[in-house]
Amino acid sequence: MQNIQQLFPGIYRVGGKLATKNFAPGFRVYGEKLVSVDNVEYRQWDIFRSKLAAAIAKGLNHMPIAPGSLVLYLGASTGTTPSHVSDIVGENGAVFAIEFAQRSMRDLLNICAPRPNMLPVFGDARMPVQYAEHLAGHKADVLYQDVAQPDQAEILIRNADMFLKDGGHALLCIKSQSIDVTQDPKKTYAQTVAKLEAGGFETLQTLILDPYDKDHMFWTGKKKD
């Protein structure tokens, strides 16, 4: 019998490995191991392939993504982390997965097909007006962003102004090398956090993701009412 420990609602450690309940039983997304316990299927969550999983491994102390959450996910790529977010939010939640690269979008469409709570949207995160109609006036509980652009903070603030509830949470993967490859990452992180706070956020926690992701900081914040 596999030992199961709940770390956050919808997030578990199964047999010592991070995992989520599979919202699409029988389907793998990136070759992850499926484990069945008491007729419930869990998907192991690779901390070297997901910055959110890495943040949990590094000591994330609050997880705003929960069952029933509406999540706006910027930079969904081929769907690895968004699929685990889909597992977490479950049948009463939704993940609007925004992606701009056509090749990634093709893979993302296949991942979303058996997941009715995961909605793929082709759009540029820098121009949120492009996909506003897809949210149909809904406000997100959580904004998650993993976009390799120099203006990462500005992209998050722009989307939060349009789509994030007052008091809602934001999670940002700050990629120092995408912002300024010549600058000390610590300085880049500090400058980015200052922009986020000036843009209406309270910083809740920051985590350096080494050794799982080099030159990345994971930032969590709350939009001020």
PDB file of N, CA and C in Angstrom, residues 72 74 98 121-137 155 158-163:
ATOM      1  N   LEU A  72      -6.034  31.674 -14.538  1.00  0.00           N
ATOM      2  CA  LEU A  72      -5.553  32.162 -15.826  1.00  0.00           C
ATOM      3  C   LEU A  72      -4.068  31.821 -15.881  1.00  0.00           C
ATOM      4  N   LEU A  74      -0.702  31.900 -17.992  1.00  0.00           N
ATOM      5  CA  LEU A  74      -0.001  32.550 -19.099  1.00  0.00           C
ATOM      6  C   LEU A  74       1.304  31.815 -19.389  1.00  0.00           C
ATOM      7  N   ILE A  98      -3.199  29.972 -21.809  1.00  0.00           N
ATOM      8  CA  ILE A  98      -2.832  30.877 -22.891  1.00  0.00           C
ATOM      9  C   ILE A  98      -1.457  30.500 -23.437  1.00  0.00           C
ATOM     10  N   VAL A 121      -6.179  28.473 -25.209  1.00  0.00           N
ATOM     11  CA  VAL A 121      -6.448  29.737 -25.889  1.00  0.00           C
ATOM     12  C   VAL A 121      -5.171  30.183 -26.591  1.00  0.00           C
ATOM     13  N   PHE A 122      -5.247  30.387 -27.905  1.00  0.00           N
ATOM     14  CA  PHE A 122      -4.109  30.883 -28.657  1.00  0.00           C
ATOM     15  C   PHE A 122      -4.071  32.395 -28.533  1.00  0.00           C
ATOM     16  N   GLY A 123      -3.027  32.916 -27.879  1.00  0.00           N
ATOM     17  CA  GLY A 123      -2.952  34.353 -27.674  1.00  0.00           C
ATOM     18  C   GLY A 123      -1.603  34.769 -27.124  1.00  0.00           C
ATOM     19  N   ASP A 124      -1.311  36.040 -27.258  1.00  0.00           N
ATOM     20  CA  ASP A 124      -0.068  36.637 -26.792  1.00  0.00           C
ATOM     21  C   ASP A 124      -0.307  37.255 -25.420  1.00  0.00           C
ATOM     22  N   ALA A 125       0.409  36.767 -24.397  1.00  0.00           N
ATOM     23  CA  ALA A 125       0.201  37.248 -23.025  1.00  0.00           C
ATOM     24  C   ALA A 125       0.460  38.744 -22.894  1.00  0.00           C
ATOM     25  N   ARG A 126       1.241  39.313 -23.829  1.00  0.00           N
ATOM     26  CA  ARG A 126       1.517  40.746 -23.778  1.00  0.00           C
ATOM     27  C   ARG A 126       0.324  41.583 -24.221  1.00  0.00           C
ATOM     28  N   MET A 127      -0.668  40.925 -24.844  1.00  0.00           N
ATOM     29  CA  MET A 127      -1.846  41.634 -25.355  1.00  0.00           C
ATOM     30  C   MET A 127      -3.123  40.946 -24.873  1.00  0.00           C
ATOM     31  N   PRO A 128      -3.464  41.116 -23.601  1.00  0.00           N
ATOM     32  CA  PRO A 128      -4.596  40.388 -23.023  1.00  0.00           C
ATOM     33  C   PRO A 128      -5.941  40.674 -23.687  1.00  0.00           C
ATOM     34  N   VAL A 129      -6.054  41.803 -24.362  1.00  0.00           N
ATOM     35  CA  VAL A 129      -7.313  42.094 -25.041  1.00  0.00           C
ATOM     36  C   VAL A 129      -7.617  41.031 -26.098  1.00  0.00           C
ATOM     37  N   GLN A 130      -6.573  40.348 -26.599  1.00  0.00           N
ATOM     38  CA  GLN A 130      -6.755  39.310 -27.619  1.00  0.00           C
ATOM     39  C   GLN A 130      -7.630  38.160 -27.128  1.00  0.00           C
ATOM     40  N   TYR A 131      -7.543  37.847 -25.845  1.00  0.00           N
ATOM     41  CA  TYR A 131      -8.266  36.673 -25.346  1.00  0.00           C
ATOM     42  C   TYR A 131      -9.306  37.024 -24.289  1.00  0.00           C
ATOM     43  N   ALA A 132      -9.609  38.305 -24.161  1.00  0.00           N
ATOM     44  CA  ALA A 132     -10.602  38.721 -23.155  1.00  0.00           C
ATOM     45  C   ALA A 132     -11.944  38.049 -23.371  1.00  0.00           C
ATOM     46  N   GLU A 133     -12.330  37.867 -24.636  1.00  0.00           N
ATOM     47  CA  GLU A 133     -13.641  37.278 -24.913  1.00  0.00           C
ATOM     48  C   GLU A 133     -13.740  35.841 -24.407  1.00  0.00           C
ATOM     49  N   HIS A 134     -12.611  35.143 -24.330  1.00  0.00           N
ATOM     50  CA  HIS A 134     -12.645  33.752 -23.882  1.00  0.00           C
ATOM     51  C   HIS A 134     -12.994  33.638 -22.396  1.00  0.00           C
ATOM     52  N   LEU A 135     -12.641  34.665 -21.627  1.00  0.00           N
ATOM     53  CA  LEU A 135     -12.971  34.633 -20.202  1.00  0.00           C
ATOM     54  C   LEU A 135     -14.397  35.106 -19.940  1.00  0.00           C
ATOM     55  N   ALA A 136     -15.018  35.695 -20.945  1.00  0.00           N
ATOM     56  CA  ALA A 136     -16.437  36.073 -20.892  1.00  0.00           C
ATOM     57  C   ALA A 136     -16.808  36.823 -19.616  1.00  0.00           C
ATOM     58  N   GLY A 137     -15.943  37.743 -19.228  1.00  0.00           N
ATOM     59  CA  GLY A 137     -16.242  38.559 -18.063  1.00  0.00           C
ATOM     60  C   GLY A 137     -15.890  37.937 -16.739  1.00  0.00           C
ATOM     61  N   ILE A 155       3.817  42.347 -17.976  1.00  0.00           N
ATOM     62  CA  ILE A 155       2.812  41.424 -18.522  1.00  0.00           C
ATOM     63  C   ILE A 155       1.862  40.960 -17.423  1.00  0.00           C
ATOM     64  N   ARG A 158      -0.456  43.877 -16.311  1.00  0.00           N
ATOM     65  CA  ARG A 158      -1.449  44.180 -17.345  1.00  0.00           C
ATOM     66  C   ARG A 158      -2.594  43.164 -17.316  1.00  0.00           C
ATOM     67  N   ASN A 159      -2.242  41.884 -17.198  1.00  0.00           N
ATOM     68  CA  ASN A 159      -3.269  40.843 -17.152  1.00  0.00           C
ATOM     69  C   ASN A 159      -4.050  40.887 -15.842  1.00  0.00           C
ATOM     70  N   ALA A 160      -3.357  41.166 -14.747  1.00  0.00           N
ATOM     71  CA  ALA A 160      -4.039  41.247 -13.447  1.00  0.00           C
ATOM     72  C   ALA A 160      -5.047  42.387 -13.429  1.00  0.00           C
ATOM     73  N   ASP A 161      -4.703  43.500 -14.048  1.00  0.00           N
ATOM     74  CA  ASP A 161      -5.620  44.638 -14.085  1.00  0.00           C
ATOM     75  C   ASP A 161      -6.911  44.276 -14.809  1.00  0.00           C
ATOM     76  N   MET A 162      -6.807  43.411 -15.811  1.00  0.00           N
ATOM     77  CA  MET A 162      -7.984  43.035 -16.592  1.00  0.00           C
ATOM     78  C   MET A 162      -8.756  41.858 -16.020  1.00  0.00           C
ATOM     79  N   PHE A 163      -8.023  40.873 -15.481  1.00  0.00           N
ATOM     80  CA  PHE A 163      -8.658  39.581 -15.228  1.00  0.00           C
ATOM     81  C   PHE A 163      -8.613  39.068 -13.791  1.00  0.00           C
TER      82      PHE A 163
END
